[in-house]
Amino acid sequence: MNPYLLWSLIQGGIMLVLSSYTNGQTTWSDIIKIPIEPIAQFWFLYVLFLITLLYFIGRKIAPASYVLVLGFILLCIAPLLNFWVLVPLAQNFFFFVLGSVMNKQRLTTILVKKWNFIAIPLYLIVNVALIQFIGNKWVHHFLWGLAAVCGIYLIAFICVNLKYNHRFLQYLGQNSMIIFVAHILAASGARILLLNIFGIENVFIHLLVGTLAGLLLPLLLWIICKKMKIARFIL
């Protein structure tokens, strides 16, 4: 939980100071409630900690197949658990357990099959349906779960079948945590500079600069922290 608390306080504090320049209105109340109510993208780390804890306890008392069934049940009833962070916990626990069950060798054996190309049109069809049923809570939730499975499968299929050694993608994957915790600050800072210093409002420039800043500036921060031998204190 240390990265969660540290980066929530860093980002929350900066958002509080610069609230007049950002889209959100962060208050002192938001900062105080960080231990029980995550802010911005840090809900993911908060929920991941709880999911890991639940999985650890579950595996202590039951085999993986039982925990997977529990995960599926939680996924099915997630819309009913409208309290605290139980909805995202219930929505994502199944995928965490599924990842633990599907080891690398088993998954690779499946994904090299040629018929897996069907994952691409299937993913597109499910997402179109997801948009169409956005007003129906239960149908939308079912399609959301199906879209998540299709999306994970599609990304795994693409990664397994890459023909070349993509070192840059590997590097991004290996350093995805620092990108995750710092990308909002980097991308938002770039947007503020473009709008308030350079007066640039072009959407495509914002997308390009914001994306590059969100990827590269956290990596630069990580390199600097490793040079200063303080990397272990920030993640």
PDB file of C-alpha atoms in Angstrom:
ATOM      1  CA  MET A   1       0.000   0.000   0.000  1.00  0.00           C
ATOM      2  CA  ASN A   2       2.977   2.371   0.272  1.00  0.00           C
ATOM      3  CA  PRO A   3       2.910   3.450  -3.416  1.00  0.00           C
ATOM      4  CA  TYR A   4      -0.822   4.027  -3.038  1.00  0.00           C
ATOM      5  CA  LEU A   5      -0.487   6.320  -0.027  1.00  0.00           C
ATOM      6  CA  LEU A   6       2.627   8.132  -1.268  1.00  0.00           C
ATOM      7  CA  TRP A   7       1.393   8.864  -4.787  1.00  0.00           C
ATOM      8  CA  SER A   8      -2.163   9.611  -3.667  1.00  0.00           C
ATOM      9  CA  LEU A   9      -0.759  12.278  -1.346  1.00  0.00           C
ATOM     10  CA  ILE A  10       1.591  13.627  -4.029  1.00  0.00           C
ATOM     11  CA  GLN A  11      -1.053  13.807  -6.742  1.00  0.00           C
ATOM     12  CA  GLY A  12      -3.810  14.855  -4.357  1.00  0.00           C
ATOM     13  CA  GLY A  13      -1.666  17.660  -2.947  1.00  0.00           C
ATOM     14  CA  ILE A  14      -0.740  18.951  -6.391  1.00  0.00           C
ATOM     15  CA  MET A  15      -4.358  18.722  -7.562  1.00  0.00           C
ATOM     16  CA  LEU A  16      -5.412  20.663  -4.470  1.00  0.00           C
ATOM     17  CA  VAL A  17      -2.904  23.447  -5.116  1.00  0.00           C
ATOM     18  CA  LEU A  18      -3.658  23.606  -8.861  1.00  0.00           C
ATOM     19  CA  SER A  19      -7.405  22.958  -8.658  1.00  0.00           C
ATOM     20  CA  SER A  20      -8.129  26.213 -10.498  1.00  0.00           C
ATOM     21  CA  TYR A  21      -6.164  24.925 -13.517  1.00  0.00           C
ATOM     22  CA  THR A  22      -7.484  21.355 -13.612  1.00  0.00           C
ATOM     23  CA  ASN A  23     -10.791  19.717 -14.503  1.00  0.00           C
ATOM     24  CA  GLY A  24     -11.367  18.327 -11.004  1.00  0.00           C
ATOM     25  CA  GLN A  25     -11.962  20.214  -7.772  1.00  0.00           C
ATOM     26  CA  THR A  26      -9.881  18.467  -5.113  1.00  0.00           C
ATOM     27  CA  THR A  27     -10.551  19.469  -1.484  1.00  0.00           C
ATOM     28  CA  TRP A  28      -8.862  18.869   1.845  1.00  0.00           C
ATOM     29  CA  SER A  29     -11.636  16.389   2.596  1.00  0.00           C
ATOM     30  CA  ASP A  30     -10.511  14.274  -0.375  1.00  0.00           C
ATOM     31  CA  ILE A  31      -6.940  14.239   0.951  1.00  0.00           C
ATOM     32  CA  ILE A  32      -7.995  13.264   4.479  1.00  0.00           C
ATOM     33  CA  LYS A  33     -10.167  10.394   3.198  1.00  0.00           C
ATOM     34  CA  ILE A  34      -7.390   8.838   1.085  1.00  0.00           C
ATOM     35  CA  PRO A  35      -6.926   5.864   3.506  1.00  0.00           C
ATOM     36  CA  ILE A  36     -10.567   4.827   3.004  1.00  0.00           C
ATOM     37  CA  GLU A  37     -11.594   6.506  -0.252  1.00  0.00           C
ATOM     38  CA  PRO A  38      -9.143   6.431  -3.182  1.00  0.00           C
ATOM     39  CA  ILE A  39      -8.802   9.388  -5.512  1.00  0.00           C
ATOM     40  CA  ALA A  40      -8.425   9.464  -9.294  1.00  0.00           C
ATOM     41  CA  GLN A  41      -6.675   6.442 -10.859  1.00  0.00           C
ATOM     42  CA  PHE A  42      -5.423   5.182  -7.498  1.00  0.00           C
ATOM     43  CA  TRP A  43      -8.633   3.243  -6.958  1.00  0.00           C
ATOM     44  CA  PHE A  44      -6.809   0.555  -8.960  1.00  0.00           C
ATOM     45  CA  LEU A  45      -3.964   0.150  -6.420  1.00  0.00           C
ATOM     46  CA  TYR A  46      -6.413   0.299  -3.530  1.00  0.00           C
ATOM     47  CA  VAL A  47      -8.657  -2.390  -5.013  1.00  0.00           C
ATOM     48  CA  LEU A  48      -5.670  -4.463  -6.164  1.00  0.00           C
ATOM     49  CA  PHE A  49      -4.433  -4.638  -2.564  1.00  0.00           C
ATOM     50  CA  LEU A  50      -7.847  -5.834  -1.360  1.00  0.00           C
ATOM     51  CA  ILE A  51      -8.136  -8.333  -4.221  1.00  0.00           C
ATOM     52  CA  THR A  52      -4.674  -9.736  -3.447  1.00  0.00           C
ATOM     53  CA  LEU A  53      -5.619 -10.062   0.220  1.00  0.00           C
ATOM     54  CA  LEU A  54      -8.905 -11.789  -0.634  1.00  0.00           C
ATOM     55  CA  TYR A  55      -7.134 -14.154  -3.030  1.00  0.00           C
ATOM     56  CA  PHE A  56      -4.488 -15.000  -0.414  1.00  0.00           C
ATOM     57  CA  ILE A  57      -7.161 -15.841   2.154  1.00  0.00           C
ATOM     58  CA  GLY A  58      -9.227 -17.753  -0.404  1.00  0.00           C
ATOM     59  CA  ARG A  59      -6.302 -19.916  -1.495  1.00  0.00           C
ATOM     60  CA  LYS A  60      -5.489 -20.705   2.119  1.00  0.00           C
ATOM     61  CA  ILE A  61      -8.871 -22.349   2.628  1.00  0.00           C
ATOM     62  CA  ALA A  62      -9.877 -23.567  -0.852  1.00  0.00           C
ATOM     63  CA  PRO A  63      -8.406 -24.785  -4.173  1.00  0.00           C
ATOM     64  CA  ALA A  64      -7.981 -22.351  -7.069  1.00  0.00           C
ATOM     65  CA  SER A  65     -11.048 -23.678  -8.916  1.00  0.00           C
ATOM     66  CA  TYR A  66     -13.297 -22.789  -5.957  1.00  0.00           C
ATOM     67  CA  VAL A  67     -11.813 -19.315  -5.704  1.00  0.00           C
ATOM     68  CA  LEU A  68     -12.393 -18.883  -9.458  1.00  0.00           C
ATOM     69  CA  VAL A  69     -16.060 -19.799  -8.984  1.00  0.00           C
ATOM     70  CA  LEU A  70     -16.264 -17.266  -6.144  1.00  0.00           C
ATOM     71  CA  GLY A  71     -14.755 -14.679  -8.478  1.00  0.00           C
ATOM     72  CA  PHE A  72     -17.365 -15.442 -11.137  1.00  0.00           C
ATOM     73  CA  ILE A  73     -20.197 -15.134  -8.603  1.00  0.00           C
ATOM     74  CA  LEU A  74     -18.844 -11.779  -7.428  1.00  0.00           C
ATOM     75  CA  LEU A  75     -18.581 -10.623 -11.044  1.00  0.00           C
ATOM     76  CA  CYS A  76     -22.226 -11.553 -11.649  1.00  0.00           C
ATOM     77  CA  ILE A  77     -23.577  -9.705  -8.583  1.00  0.00           C
ATOM     78  CA  ALA A  78     -21.195  -6.729  -8.700  1.00  0.00           C
ATOM     79  CA  PRO A  79     -23.906  -4.136  -9.570  1.00  0.00           C
ATOM     80  CA  LEU A  80     -25.690  -5.016  -6.317  1.00  0.00           C
ATOM     81  CA  LEU A  81     -22.652  -4.247  -4.141  1.00  0.00           C
ATOM     82  CA  ASN A  82     -22.987  -0.487  -4.251  1.00  0.00           C
ATOM     83  CA  PHE A  83     -20.907   0.238  -1.158  1.00  0.00           C
ATOM     84  CA  TRP A  84     -17.346   1.478  -0.602  1.00  0.00           C
ATOM     85  CA  VAL A  85     -15.088  -0.099  -3.266  1.00  0.00           C
ATOM     86  CA  LEU A  86     -16.979  -3.392  -3.429  1.00  0.00           C
ATOM     87  CA  VAL A  87     -18.177  -2.864  -7.006  1.00  0.00           C
ATOM     88  CA  PRO A  88     -14.698  -2.596  -8.617  1.00  0.00           C
ATOM     89  CA  LEU A  89     -13.429  -5.308  -6.261  1.00  0.00           C
ATOM     90  CA  ALA A  90     -16.192  -7.705  -7.329  1.00  0.00           C
ATOM     91  CA  GLN A  91     -15.809  -6.742 -10.995  1.00  0.00           C
ATOM     92  CA  ASN A  92     -12.079  -7.412 -11.100  1.00  0.00           C
ATOM     93  CA  PHE A  93     -11.449 -10.266  -8.660  1.00  0.00           C
ATOM     94  CA  PHE A  94     -12.469 -12.870 -11.259  1.00  0.00           C
ATOM     95  CA  PHE A  95      -9.870 -11.637 -13.751  1.00  0.00           C
ATOM     96  CA  PHE A  96      -7.146 -11.672 -11.084  1.00  0.00           C
ATOM     97  CA  VAL A  97      -7.924 -15.298 -10.215  1.00  0.00           C
ATOM     98  CA  LEU A  98      -8.223 -16.228 -13.900  1.00  0.00           C
ATOM     99  CA  GLY A  99      -4.735 -14.834 -14.463  1.00  0.00           C
ATOM    100  CA  SER A 100      -3.360 -16.995 -11.662  1.00  0.00           C
ATOM    101  CA  VAL A 101      -5.040 -20.115 -13.045  1.00  0.00           C
ATOM    102  CA  MET A 102      -3.917 -19.597 -16.646  1.00  0.00           C
ATOM    103  CA  ASN A 103      -0.160 -20.083 -16.409  1.00  0.00           C
ATOM    104  CA  LYS A 104       2.128 -18.901 -19.208  1.00  0.00           C
ATOM    105  CA  GLN A 105       2.639 -22.308 -20.810  1.00  0.00           C
ATOM    106  CA  ARG A 106      -1.073 -23.150 -20.899  1.00  0.00           C
ATOM    107  CA  LEU A 107      -2.029 -19.722 -22.266  1.00  0.00           C
ATOM    108  CA  THR A 108       0.702 -19.747 -24.926  1.00  0.00           C
ATOM    109  CA  THR A 109      -0.409 -23.172 -26.150  1.00  0.00           C
ATOM    110  CA  ILE A 110      -3.923 -21.828 -26.724  1.00  0.00           C
ATOM    111  CA  LEU A 111      -2.959 -18.479 -28.218  1.00  0.00           C
ATOM    112  CA  VAL A 112      -0.723 -19.798 -31.023  1.00  0.00           C
ATOM    113  CA  LYS A 113      -3.732 -21.450 -32.706  1.00  0.00           C
ATOM    114  CA  LYS A 114      -4.627 -19.782 -36.018  1.00  0.00           C
ATOM    115  CA  TRP A 115      -8.348 -19.560 -35.270  1.00  0.00           C
ATOM    116  CA  ASN A 116      -7.615 -17.013 -32.551  1.00  0.00           C
ATOM    117  CA  PHE A 117      -7.874 -14.227 -35.134  1.00  0.00           C
ATOM    118  CA  ILE A 118     -11.620 -14.335 -34.417  1.00  0.00           C
ATOM    119  CA  ALA A 119     -10.812 -12.464 -31.184  1.00  0.00           C
ATOM    120  CA  ILE A 120     -10.467  -9.227 -33.203  1.00  0.00           C
ATOM    121  CA  PRO A 121     -13.987  -9.053 -34.756  1.00  0.00           C
ATOM    122  CA  LEU A 122     -15.502 -10.531 -31.584  1.00  0.00           C
ATOM    123  CA  TYR A 123     -13.957  -7.783 -29.471  1.00  0.00           C
ATOM    124  CA  LEU A 124     -15.288  -5.101 -31.849  1.00  0.00           C
ATOM    125  CA  ILE A 125     -18.796  -6.607 -31.951  1.00  0.00           C
ATOM    126  CA  VAL A 126     -19.032  -6.881 -28.162  1.00  0.00           C
ATOM    127  CA  ASN A 127     -17.914  -3.269 -27.697  1.00  0.00           C
ATOM    128  CA  VAL A 128     -20.465  -1.989 -30.211  1.00  0.00           C
ATOM    129  CA  ALA A 129     -23.142  -3.901 -28.288  1.00  0.00           C
ATOM    130  CA  LEU A 130     -21.747  -2.500 -25.027  1.00  0.00           C
ATOM    131  CA  ILE A 131     -22.339   1.049 -26.284  1.00  0.00           C
ATOM    132  CA  GLN A 132     -25.838   0.217 -27.531  1.00  0.00           C
ATOM    133  CA  PHE A 133     -26.971  -1.122 -24.140  1.00  0.00           C
ATOM    134  CA  ILE A 134     -25.323   1.548 -21.996  1.00  0.00           C
ATOM    135  CA  GLY A 135     -28.667   2.433 -20.381  1.00  0.00           C
ATOM    136  CA  ASN A 136     -29.506  -1.131 -19.295  1.00  0.00           C
ATOM    137  CA  LYS A 137     -27.544  -1.828 -16.097  1.00  0.00           C
ATOM    138  CA  TRP A 138     -27.585  -5.618 -16.134  1.00  0.00           C
ATOM    139  CA  VAL A 139     -27.151  -6.161 -19.882  1.00  0.00           C
ATOM    140  CA  HIS A 140     -24.421  -3.526 -19.917  1.00  0.00           C
ATOM    141  CA  HIS A 141     -22.686  -5.213 -16.985  1.00  0.00           C
ATOM    142  CA  PHE A 142     -22.799  -8.618 -18.699  1.00  0.00           C
ATOM    143  CA  LEU A 143     -21.423  -7.133 -21.917  1.00  0.00           C
ATOM    144  CA  TRP A 144     -18.758  -5.258 -19.926  1.00  0.00           C
ATOM    145  CA  GLY A 145     -17.520  -8.548 -18.466  1.00  0.00           C
ATOM    146  CA  LEU A 146     -17.562 -10.180 -21.895  1.00  0.00           C
ATOM    147  CA  ALA A 147     -15.717  -7.213 -23.418  1.00  0.00           C
ATOM    148  CA  ALA A 148     -13.090  -7.429 -20.672  1.00  0.00           C
ATOM    149  CA  VAL A 149     -12.494 -11.140 -21.353  1.00  0.00           C
ATOM    150  CA  CYS A 150     -12.325 -10.527 -25.125  1.00  0.00           C
ATOM    151  CA  GLY A 151      -9.992  -7.557 -24.666  1.00  0.00           C
ATOM    152  CA  ILE A 152      -7.596  -9.429 -22.384  1.00  0.00           C
ATOM    153  CA  TYR A 153      -7.608 -12.392 -24.770  1.00  0.00           C
ATOM    154  CA  LEU A 154      -7.000 -10.140 -27.777  1.00  0.00           C
ATOM    155  CA  ILE A 155      -4.037  -8.352 -26.168  1.00  0.00           C
ATOM    156  CA  ALA A 156      -2.543 -11.691 -25.063  1.00  0.00           C
ATOM    157  CA  PHE A 157      -3.043 -13.072 -28.594  1.00  0.00           C
ATOM    158  CA  ILE A 158      -1.289 -10.061 -30.162  1.00  0.00           C
ATOM    159  CA  CYS A 159       1.614 -10.231 -27.684  1.00  0.00           C
ATOM    160  CA  VAL A 160       2.194 -13.961 -28.172  1.00  0.00           C
ATOM    161  CA  ASN A 161       2.146 -13.613 -31.972  1.00  0.00           C
ATOM    162  CA  LEU A 162       4.440 -10.601 -32.305  1.00  0.00           C
ATOM    163  CA  LYS A 163       7.071 -11.551 -34.859  1.00  0.00           C
ATOM    164  CA  TYR A 164       9.849  -9.278 -33.651  1.00  0.00           C
ATOM    165  CA  ASN A 165      11.525  -8.442 -30.377  1.00  0.00           C
ATOM    166  CA  HIS A 166       9.836  -5.191 -29.349  1.00  0.00           C
ATOM    167  CA  ARG A 167      12.253  -3.982 -26.695  1.00  0.00           C
ATOM    168  CA  PHE A 168      10.557  -0.616 -26.265  1.00  0.00           C
ATOM    169  CA  LEU A 169       7.198  -2.278 -25.547  1.00  0.00           C
ATOM    170  CA  GLN A 170       8.989  -4.603 -23.136  1.00  0.00           C
ATOM    171  CA  TYR A 171      10.559  -1.622 -21.412  1.00  0.00           C
ATOM    172  CA  LEU A 172       7.166   0.086 -21.086  1.00  0.00           C
ATOM    173  CA  GLY A 173       5.677  -3.101 -19.649  1.00  0.00           C
ATOM    174  CA  GLN A 174       8.473  -3.554 -17.131  1.00  0.00           C
ATOM    175  CA  ASN A 175       8.044   0.035 -15.958  1.00  0.00           C
ATOM    176  CA  SER A 176       4.265   0.214 -16.180  1.00  0.00           C
ATOM    177  CA  MET A 177       3.859   0.953 -12.466  1.00  0.00           C
ATOM    178  CA  ILE A 178       5.815   4.222 -12.518  1.00  0.00           C
ATOM    179  CA  ILE A 179       3.902   5.210 -15.665  1.00  0.00           C
ATOM    180  CA  PHE A 180       0.641   4.405 -13.919  1.00  0.00           C
ATOM    181  CA  VAL A 181       1.293   6.405 -10.751  1.00  0.00           C
ATOM    182  CA  ALA A 182       2.818   9.459 -12.453  1.00  0.00           C
ATOM    183  CA  HIS A 183       1.152   9.707 -15.864  1.00  0.00           C
ATOM    184  CA  ILE A 184      -1.752  11.908 -14.749  1.00  0.00           C
ATOM    185  CA  LEU A 185       0.586  14.527 -13.310  1.00  0.00           C
ATOM    186  CA  ALA A 186       2.734  14.488 -16.454  1.00  0.00           C
ATOM    187  CA  ALA A 187      -0.153  14.574 -18.932  1.00  0.00           C
ATOM    188  CA  SER A 188      -2.093  17.206 -16.944  1.00  0.00           C
ATOM    189  CA  GLY A 189       1.032  19.333 -16.630  1.00  0.00           C
ATOM    190  CA  ALA A 190       1.506  19.161 -20.388  1.00  0.00           C
ATOM    191  CA  ARG A 191      -2.118  20.188 -20.947  1.00  0.00           C
ATOM    192  CA  ILE A 192      -1.817  23.139 -18.569  1.00  0.00           C
ATOM    193  CA  LEU A 193       1.354  24.322 -20.340  1.00  0.00           C
ATOM    194  CA  LEU A 194      -0.199  23.984 -23.781  1.00  0.00           C
ATOM    195  CA  LEU A 195      -3.355  25.860 -22.801  1.00  0.00           C
ATOM    196  CA  ASN A 196      -2.143  28.516 -20.375  1.00  0.00           C
ATOM    197  CA  ILE A 197       1.422  29.195 -21.539  1.00  0.00           C
ATOM    198  CA  PHE A 198       1.349  28.535 -25.284  1.00  0.00           C
ATOM    199  CA  GLY A 199      -2.373  29.055 -25.905  1.00  0.00           C
ATOM    200  CA  ILE A 200      -2.656  25.853 -27.952  1.00  0.00           C
ATOM    201  CA  GLU A 201      -6.142  24.325 -28.125  1.00  0.00           C
ATOM    202  CA  ASN A 202      -5.707  21.894 -31.034  1.00  0.00           C
ATOM    203  CA  VAL A 203      -7.109  18.517 -29.959  1.00  0.00           C
ATOM    204  CA  PHE A 204      -4.589  16.442 -31.922  1.00  0.00           C
ATOM    205  CA  ILE A 205      -1.625  18.326 -30.468  1.00  0.00           C
ATOM    206  CA  HIS A 206      -3.026  17.812 -26.962  1.00  0.00           C
ATOM    207  CA  LEU A 207      -3.505  14.089 -27.617  1.00  0.00           C
ATOM    208  CA  LEU A 208       0.007  13.685 -29.001  1.00  0.00           C
ATOM    209  CA  VAL A 209       1.839  15.795 -26.419  1.00  0.00           C
ATOM    210  CA  GLY A 210      -0.281  14.498 -23.536  1.00  0.00           C
ATOM    211  CA  THR A 211       0.322  10.873 -24.487  1.00  0.00           C
ATOM    212  CA  LEU A 212       4.067  11.344 -24.934  1.00  0.00           C
ATOM    213  CA  ALA A 213       4.328  13.281 -21.676  1.00  0.00           C
ATOM    214  CA  GLY A 214       2.311  10.630 -19.821  1.00  0.00           C
ATOM    215  CA  LEU A 215       4.646   7.902 -21.072  1.00  0.00           C
ATOM    216  CA  LEU A 216       8.071   9.502 -21.210  1.00  0.00           C
ATOM    217  CA  LEU A 217       8.155  11.889 -18.231  1.00  0.00           C
ATOM    218  CA  PRO A 218       7.409   9.141 -15.666  1.00  0.00           C
ATOM    219  CA  LEU A 219      10.176   7.045 -17.255  1.00  0.00           C
ATOM    220  CA  LEU A 220      12.544  10.008 -16.998  1.00  0.00           C
ATOM    221  CA  LEU A 221      11.558  10.439 -13.349  1.00  0.00           C
ATOM    222  CA  TRP A 222      12.270   6.733 -12.756  1.00  0.00           C
ATOM    223  CA  ILE A 223      15.713   6.983 -14.369  1.00  0.00           C
ATOM    224  CA  ILE A 224      16.571  10.032 -12.233  1.00  0.00           C
ATOM    225  CA  CYS A 225      15.362   8.305  -9.054  1.00  0.00           C
ATOM    226  CA  LYS A 226      17.467   5.231  -9.829  1.00  0.00           C
ATOM    227  CA  LYS A 227      20.514   7.441 -10.430  1.00  0.00           C
ATOM    228  CA  MET A 228      19.883   9.097  -7.062  1.00  0.00           C
ATOM    229  CA  LYS A 229      19.313   5.661  -5.471  1.00  0.00           C
ATOM    230  CA  ILE A 230      15.857   6.631  -4.155  1.00  0.00           C
ATOM    231  CA  ALA A 231      13.784   4.506  -6.552  1.00  0.00           C
ATOM    232  CA  ARG A 232      12.844   2.020  -3.837  1.00  0.00           C
ATOM    233  CA  PHE A 233      11.269   4.816  -1.801  1.00  0.00           C
ATOM    234  CA  ILE A 234       8.791   5.878  -4.487  1.00  0.00           C
ATOM    235  CA  LEU A 235       7.439   2.455  -5.535  1.00  0.00           C
TER     236      LEU A 235
END
